[in-house]
Coordinates of C-alpha atoms in Angstrom, one line a residue:
X1 CA 20.5 28.2 -23.6
X2 CA 17.3 27.9 -24.5
X3 CA 15.2 24.9 -22.9
X4 CA 13.4 22.5 -25.0
X5 CA 9.4 23.0 -24.8
X6 CA 6.3 20.6 -25.6
X7 CA 3.7 21.8 -28.2
X8 CA 1.8 23.3 -25.1
X9 CA 4.6 25.5 -24.3
X10 CA 5.3 23.9 -21.0
X11 CA 9.1 23.7 -20.3
X12 CA 10.5 19.6 -21.1
X13 CA 12.2 20.1 -17.6
X14 CA 8.6 20.4 -15.8
X15 CA 7.8 17.2 -17.7
X16 CA 10.4 15.4 -16.2
X17 CA 9.7 16.2 -12.8
X18 CA 6.9 14.1 -12.9
X19 CA 9.0 10.8 -13.6
X20 CA 12.1 12.2 -11.5
X21 CA 9.7 12.5 -8.3
X22 CA 7.6 8.9 -9.2
X23 CA 11.3 7.0 -9.2
X24 CA 12.4 9.0 -6.4
X25 CA 9.7 7.8 -4.0
X26 CA 9.8 4.4 -5.3
X27 CA 13.1 4.1 -4.1
X28 CA 12.7 5.7 -1.0
X29 CA 9.7 3.3 0.0
X30 CA 11.4 0.5 -1.0
X31 CA 9.5 -3.2 -0.5
X32 CA 7.9 -5.1 1.8
X33 CA 9.1 -8.6 2.0
X34 CA 6.3 -10.7 3.0
X35 CA 7.0 -14.6 3.8
X36 CA 3.9 -17.0 4.1
X37 CA 4.6 -20.7 5.4
X38 CA 1.8 -23.7 5.0
X39 CA 0.7 -26.8 3.6
X40 CA -0.4 -26.9 0.0
X41 CA -4.5 -26.3 0.0
X42 CA -4.3 -24.0 3.3
X43 CA -5.6 -20.9 1.0
X44 CA -2.5 -18.9 0.7
X45 CA -3.3 -18.1 -2.8
X46 CA -6.8 -16.8 -2.3
X47 CA -5.4 -14.9 1.3
X48 CA -2.3 -12.8 -0.4
X49 CA -4.9 -12.1 -3.5
X50 CA -7.6 -10.9 -0.8
X51 CA -4.8 -8.4 0.4
X52 CA -2.3 -7.5 -2.5
X53 CA -5.0 -7.9 -5.2
X54 CA -5.1 -10.4 -7.8
X55 CA -3.3 -8.8 -10.3
X56 CA 0.0 -7.8 -8.6
X57 CA 0.2 -11.1 -6.3
X58 CA 1.1 -13.9 -7.7
X59 CA 2.3 -16.3 -4.8
X60 CA 4.9 -19.7 -6.6
X61 CA 5.1 -18.1 -9.7
X62 CA 8.8 -16.6 -10.2
X63 CA 12.2 -17.4 -9.0
X64 CA 12.8 -20.7 -7.2
X65 CA 15.6 -19.4 -4.9
X66 CA 16.3 -23.1 -3.3
X67 CA 14.1 -26.3 -2.9
X68 CA 11.1 -25.4 -1.3
X69 CA 11.0 -21.9 -1.7
X70 CA 9.9 -19.6 -4.3
X71 CA 10.9 -15.6 -4.2
X72 CA 8.5 -13.1 -6.3
X73 CA 8.7 -9.7 -6.3
X74 CA 7.0 -6.7 -7.8
X75 CA 7.5 -3.2 -7.2
X76 CA 7.3 -2.2 -3.1
X77 CA 6.3 -6.1 -2.9
X78 CA 8.0 -9.2 -2.7
X79 CA 6.9 -12.7 -1.8
X80 CA 8.6 -15.4 -0.4
X81 CA 6.6 -18.7 -0.7
X82 CA 7.4 -21.7 1.3
X83 CA 4.9 -23.3 -0.8
X84 CA 7.0 -26.5 -0.7
X85 CA 7.1 -27.4 2.3
X86 CA 4.7 -30.4 3.0
X87 CA 4.5 -30.8 6.6
X88 CA 6.9 -33.4 7.9
X89 CA 9.5 -34.7 10.2
X90 CA 12.1 -33.0 8.0
X91 CA 10.6 -29.6 7.2
X92 CA 11.9 -27.7 10.5
X93 CA 15.5 -28.5 9.5
X94 CA 14.6 -27.9 5.7
X95 CA 13.1 -24.3 7.1
X96 CA 16.2 -23.7 9.3
X97 CA 18.6 -24.0 5.6
X98 CA 16.5 -22.0 3.6
X99 CA 16.3 -19.3 6.5
X100 CA 19.9 -19.2 6.2
X101 CA 20.4 -19.1 2.5
X102 CA 17.3 -16.4 2.5
X103 CA 19.6 -14.2 5.0
X104 CA 22.3 -14.3 2.2
X105 CA 20.4 -12.3 0.1
X106 CA 20.4 -8.6 -0.9
X107 CA 18.7 -6.3 2.1
X108 CA 15.5 -5.6 0.0
X109 CA 14.7 -9.3 0.0
X110 CA 14.9 -9.7 3.4
X111 CA 11.8 -11.3 5.1
X112 CA 9.8 -8.5 6.9
X113 CA 6.5 -10.4 8.7
X114 CA 5.6 -14.2 8.2
X115 CA 2.3 -15.3 7.8
X116 CA 1.9 -19.5 9.1
X117 CA -0.9 -20.6 7.6
X118 CA -2.7 -23.1 9.5
X119 CA -6.5 -24.4 8.7
X120 CA -9.0 -23.3 10.7
X121 CA -10.8 -26.9 11.1
X122 CA -7.3 -28.8 12.1
X123 CA -7.9 -28.3 15.8
X124 CA -4.6 -28.3 16.7
X125 CA -1.0 -27.5 15.4
X126 CA 1.2 -30.7 14.9
X127 CA 4.5 -30.9 16.5
X128 CA 5.9 -30.0 13.4
X129 CA 4.0 -26.9 12.9
X130 CA 4.9 -25.7 16.5
X131 CA 8.6 -26.6 15.9
X132 CA 9.0 -24.6 12.5
X133 CA 7.2 -21.7 13.8
X134 CA 9.3 -21.1 17.0
X135 CA 12.3 -21.7 14.4
X136 CA 11.1 -18.6 12.5
X137 CA 10.7 -16.7 15.6
X138 CA 14.3 -17.9 16.4
X139 CA 15.3 -16.4 13.2
X140 CA 14.3 -12.8 14.2
X141 CA 11.4 -13.4 12.3
X142 CA 7.7 -11.9 13.9
X143 CA 5.4 -14.8 13.0
X144 CA 1.2 -14.4 12.8
X145 CA -0.4 -17.5 12.9
X146 CA -3.3 -17.2 10.3
X147 CA -6.2 -19.7 10.6
X148 CA -7.4 -19.9 7.5
X149 CA -11.1 -20.7 5.4
X150 CA -13.0 -19.9 8.8
X151 CA -16.4 -20.0 8.7
X152 CA -18.3 -17.0 9.9
X153 CA -21.6 -17.4 11.0
X154 CA -24.2 -13.8 11.6
X155 CA -25.2 -13.3 15.1
X156 CA -28.7 -12.9 15.2
X157 CA -28.5 -10.4 18.6
X158 CA -26.0 -7.8 17.0
X159 CA -25.8 -8.4 13.5
X160 CA -22.0 -8.7 13.9
X161 CA -20.2 -11.7 11.9
X162 CA -18.5 -14.2 14.2
X163 CA -16.2 -17.1 13.8
X164 CA -17.4 -20.4 14.0
X165 CA -16.4 -21.8 17.4
X166 CA -14.2 -24.4 16.0
X167 CA -12.1 -21.5 14.9
X168 CA -12.6 -19.7 17.7
X169 CA -11.6 -23.1 20.1
X170 CA -8.2 -23.3 18.0
X171 CA -7.6 -19.7 18.7
X172 CA -7.8 -19.6 22.1
X173 CA -6.2 -23.4 22.4
X174 CA -2.7 -21.4 20.3
X175 CA -2.9 -18.6 22.4
X176 CA -2.7 -20.9 26.0
X177 CA -1.4 -23.7 25.0
X178 CA -1.0 -27.2 26.4
X179 CA -0.3 -30.8 25.8
X180 CA -2.8 -33.8 26.3
X181 CA -1.9 -33.9 30.3
X182 CA -2.3 -29.9 31.1
X183 CA 1.4 -28.8 30.6
X184 CA 2.4 -25.3 28.7
X185 CA 3.5 -25.6 25.2
X186 CA 6.0 -22.9 24.1
X187 CA 4.6 -21.5 20.8
X188 CA 6.4 -18.3 20.0
X189 CA 4.2 -15.8 17.8
X190 CA 3.0 -12.4 18.0
X191 CA -0.8 -12.8 17.1
X192 CA -3.5 -15.1 16.0
X193 CA -5.9 -13.8 13.5
X194 CA -8.8 -16.1 12.1
X195 CA -9.7 -15.2 8.5
X196 CA -12.0 -15.9 5.1
X197 CA -10.5 -14.6 2.2
X198 CA -14.0 -14.1 0.7
X199 CA -17.4 -13.6 2.2
X200 CA -19.9 -16.3 3.0
X201 CA -21.4 -15.9 -0.5
X202 CA -18.1 -17.2 -1.6
X203 CA -17.0 -13.4 -3.2
X204 CA -16.3 -9.9 -2.1
X205 CA -14.0 -8.7 0.8
X206 CA -13.6 -11.9 3.5
X207 CA -13.7 -11.7 6.9
X208 CA -10.6 -10.7 9.5
X209 CA -8.8 -9.5 6.5
X210 CA -8.7 -5.8 8.3
X211 CA -7.3 -7.1 11.5
X212 CA -4.1 -9.2 9.6
X213 CA -3.5 -6.1 7.6
X214 CA -3.1 -4.1 10.9
X215 CA -1.3 -6.5 12.9
X216 CA 1.0 -7.0 10.0
X217 CA 1.7 -3.3 9.7
X218 CA 2.5 -2.7 13.3
X219 CA 5.4 -5.6 13.0
X220 CA 6.6 -4.2 10.0
X221 CA 10.0 -2.8 10.5
X222 CA 10.0 1.4 10.6
X223 CA 11.7 1.6 7.0
X224 CA 9.1 -0.8 5.3
X225 CA 5.6 0.1 6.7
X226 CA 5.0 2.6 4.4
X227 CA 5.7 0.1 1.5
X228 CA 3.4 -2.0 3.2
X229 CA 0.2 0.4 3.2
X230 CA 1.3 0.6 -0.4
X231 CA 1.1 -2.7 -1.7
X232 CA -2.1 -3.6 0.5
X233 CA -5.3 -3.1 -1.4
X234 CA -8.0 -2.6 1.8
X235 CA -7.1 0.4 3.7
X236 CA -7.5 3.1 0.9
X237 CA -7.3 5.6 4.2
X238 CA -3.9 4.7 4.4
X239 CA -2.9 5.9 1.1
X240 CA -4.9 8.8 1.3
X241 CA -2.7 9.9 4.2
X242 CA 0.5 9.2 2.7
X243 CA -0.7 11.1 -0.3
X244 CA -1.8 14.2 1.5
X245 CA 1.3 14.4 3.5
X246 CA 2.9 14.7 -0.4
X247 CA 0.3 17.4 -1.1
X248 CA 1.2 19.2 2.1
X249 CA 4.8 19.1 1.3
X250 CA 3.8 20.6 -2.2
X251 CA 1.8 23.1 -1.3
X252 CA 4.7 24.5 1.0
X253 CA 6.8 24.5 -1.5
X254 CA 4.5 26.6 -4.1
X255 CA 3.8 29.2 -1.1
X256 CA 7.8 29.3 -1.0
X257 CA 8.1 29.8 -4.6
X258 CA 5.4 32.8 -4.7
X259 CA 6.8 34.6 -1.7
X260 CA 7.8 37.0 -3.9
X261 CA 4.3 37.5 -5.9
X262 CA 4.8 36.5 -9.4
X263 CA 3.0 37.7 -12.4
X264 CA -0.1 35.4 -13.7
X265 CA 1.8 35.3 -17.2
X266 CA 4.2 32.9 -15.6
X267 CA 1.9 30.5 -13.6
X268 CA 3.7 27.6 -14.9
X269 CA 6.6 28.2 -12.9
X270 CA 4.5 26.2 -9.9
X271 CA 4.5 23.0 -12.6
X272 CA 7.2 21.7 -11.7
X273 CA 6.6 21.3 -8.3
X274 CA 2.7 20.5 -8.8
X275 CA 4.1 17.5 -11.4
X276 CA 6.3 16.1 -8.8
X277 CA 4.1 16.2 -6.3
X278 CA 1.3 14.3 -8.8
X279 CA 4.2 11.8 -9.4
X280 CA 4.7 11.0 -5.8
X281 CA 1.1 10.2 -4.6
X282 CA 0.5 8.1 -8.1
X283 CA 3.4 6.3 -6.7
X284 CA 1.8 5.9 -3.0
X285 CA -1.5 4.5 -5.2
X286 CA 1.0 2.3 -6.9
X287 CA 0.1 3.3 -10.2
X288 CA 2.6 3.5 -13.3
X289 CA 0.8 6.6 -14.7
X290 CA 4.2 7.4 -17.3
X291 CA 3.5 4.2 -19.3
X292 CA 0.1 5.7 -19.8
X293 CA 0.1 9.3 -20.4
X294 CA 2.7 10.6 -23.1
X295 CA 5.1 13.4 -22.8
X296 CA 3.1 15.8 -24.5
X297 CA -0.3 14.6 -22.3
X298 CA 1.9 14.9 -19.0
X299 CA 2.7 18.7 -20.4
X300 CA -0.9 19.5 -21.3
X301 CA -2.3 17.9 -17.8
X302 CA 0.4 20.9 -15.7
X303 CA -0.6 23.6 -18.3
X304 CA -4.3 22.4 -16.9
X305 CA -4.1 22.2 -13.4
X306 CA -1.3 25.3 -13.0
X307 CA -3.2 27.1 -15.9
X308 CA -3.2 31.0 -16.4
X309 CA -6.6 31.0 -17.1
X310 CA -7.4 29.1 -13.9
X311 CA -5.4 31.8 -12.2
X312 CA -6.9 34.7 -14.1
X313 CA -10.3 33.7 -12.7
X314 CA -9.3 32.5 -9.5
X315 CA -7.8 36.2 -8.6
X316 CA -11.1 38.0 -9.5
X317 CA -12.5 36.4 -6.2
X318 CA -9.5 37.3 -4.0
X319 CA -10.0 40.8 -2.9
X320 CA -6.3 43.0 -3.7
X321 CA -4.9 39.8 -5.5
X322 CA -4.1 42.0 -9.1
X323 CA -2.4 40.1 -11.8
X324 CA 0.0 38.3 -9.4
X325 CA -0.1 35.0 -7.5
X326 CA 1.4 34.8 -4.0
X327 CA 2.1 32.4 -1.8
X328 CA -1.3 32.2 -0.7
X329 CA -2.8 31.6 -3.8
X330 CA 0.2 29.4 -5.0
X331 CA -0.7 27.1 -2.5
X332 CA -4.1 27.1 -3.0
X333 CA -3.7 26.2 -6.6
X334 CA -1.3 23.4 -5.8
X335 CA -3.6 22.1 -2.6
X336 CA -6.3 21.6 -5.1
X337 CA -4.6 20.2 -7.7
X338 CA -3.1 17.8 -5.2
X339 CA -7.0 16.8 -3.9
X340 CA -7.9 16.7 -7.4
X341 CA -5.3 14.2 -8.1
X342 CA -5.8 12.3 -5.4
X343 CA -9.4 11.9 -6.5
X344 CA -8.3 11.0 -10.1
X345 CA -5.6 8.1 -8.9
X346 CA -8.2 6.5 -6.1
X347 CA -11.1 6.3 -8.8
X348 CA -8.0 4.3 -11.2
X349 CA -7.3 2.4 -7.8
X350 CA -10.4 1.1 -7.1
X351 CA -11.7 0.9 -10.5
X352 CA -13.9 3.5 -11.1
X353 CA -11.6 4.7 -14.5
X354 CA -10.4 2.0 -16.5
X355 CA -6.5 2.7 -16.6
X356 CA -6.8 2.4 -20.3
X357 CA -8.8 5.5 -20.5
X358 CA -7.4 7.4 -17.9
X359 CA -5.7 10.4 -20.6
X360 CA -9.0 10.9 -21.9
X361 CA -11.0 11.6 -18.3
X362 CA -8.7 13.4 -16.2
X363 CA -9.7 16.2 -17.2
X364 CA -12.6 15.3 -14.8
X365 CA -10.6 15.6 -11.5
X366 CA -8.9 19.0 -12.6
X367 CA -8.8 22.0 -10.0
X368 CA -12.0 23.9 -10.6
X369 CA -11.4 28.3 -9.6
X370 CA -14.0 27.4 -7.2
X371 CA -12.1 24.4 -5.8
X372 CA -8.9 26.8 -5.6
X373 CA -10.8 29.0 -4.3
X374 CA -12.2 26.9 -1.4
X375 CA -8.7 26.1 -0.3
X376 CA -7.8 29.3 -0.3
X377 CA -10.6 30.4 2.0
X378 CA -9.6 27.4 4.2
X379 CA -6.0 28.3 4.8
X380 CA -7.0 31.7 5.4
X381 CA -9.5 30.6 8.3
X382 CA -6.5 28.3 9.6
X383 CA -3.7 31.4 10.0
X384 CA -6.7 33.2 11.3
X385 CA -7.1 30.6 14.2
X386 CA -3.1 30.5 15.0

């Protein structure tokens, strides 16, 4: 039975590998659900936007699930926004009722971690604050107390930014709370983080956000850690590490496919492996590239990135390669393709490449014979060192 082919000569099933792998990866990563609590004006929206990006985190815009709570989700991120809570005497009871209703929701909507937001200038937590924090922890939810809108000053000696005395004093009190007569107070929580959503000039990346992101990852359920790594925008290294795991797996698959050397003329058999890798990496960077690249563009992309001309130019560098692609060459082709694709996805993710022009500029990131040869040499050295 003949398979349909695109104008590039690439089998249609190869281009489907991109979409199928992206869909599978999204399903595998699941969703990270953040619960965020605090009075109106405490800076929740700014904080969420600073961590997850303004295009993604629209706190309070979504489905009103129950009185005082909205749930918004997109892709791997869900946000339970307890925006309706104006701290008052009935708030703990209302919170308890809402948590019971949330517990009845589907598994992929359950809260992973809670940020309980308090203005850093508040001085102390109120009795209601403490009751609500303890209520959340009693429900089995890990709570990070986030002090917001902290003023930061540069230390004239170290040059490092330091929080204001008032914010640091509040943090110390929460970590060792006592009432007016010195009796201990129980505040069950998993840490206090001082934050500012913007820097001292009122723009750019704020302060304390890396600490918040790292602590949130630590407290996230194991099954949702990768989802959180995907949706947060502050730690690019986490995404890069995840992407390289996909590249490593694809490199091994390509080597296996060429365990019996294949003719250069049939180098396109590597395309499904590499396109699947590219689909998985795109998900790591939270990119929906299928809406940008047409099927024919994906076919052209696969042809160039696994191209016969590239393979033919590469084997000229490799002694004894002849006119075939062996496991070492196939893995080098795939590794170079993966590294180029990671750089391309990062360029889009960081705004260096406009998503609307992605189809026109991806060629800049395609592997060259030199980059493939460098991967081949590196792999050879690794094998020799074993």
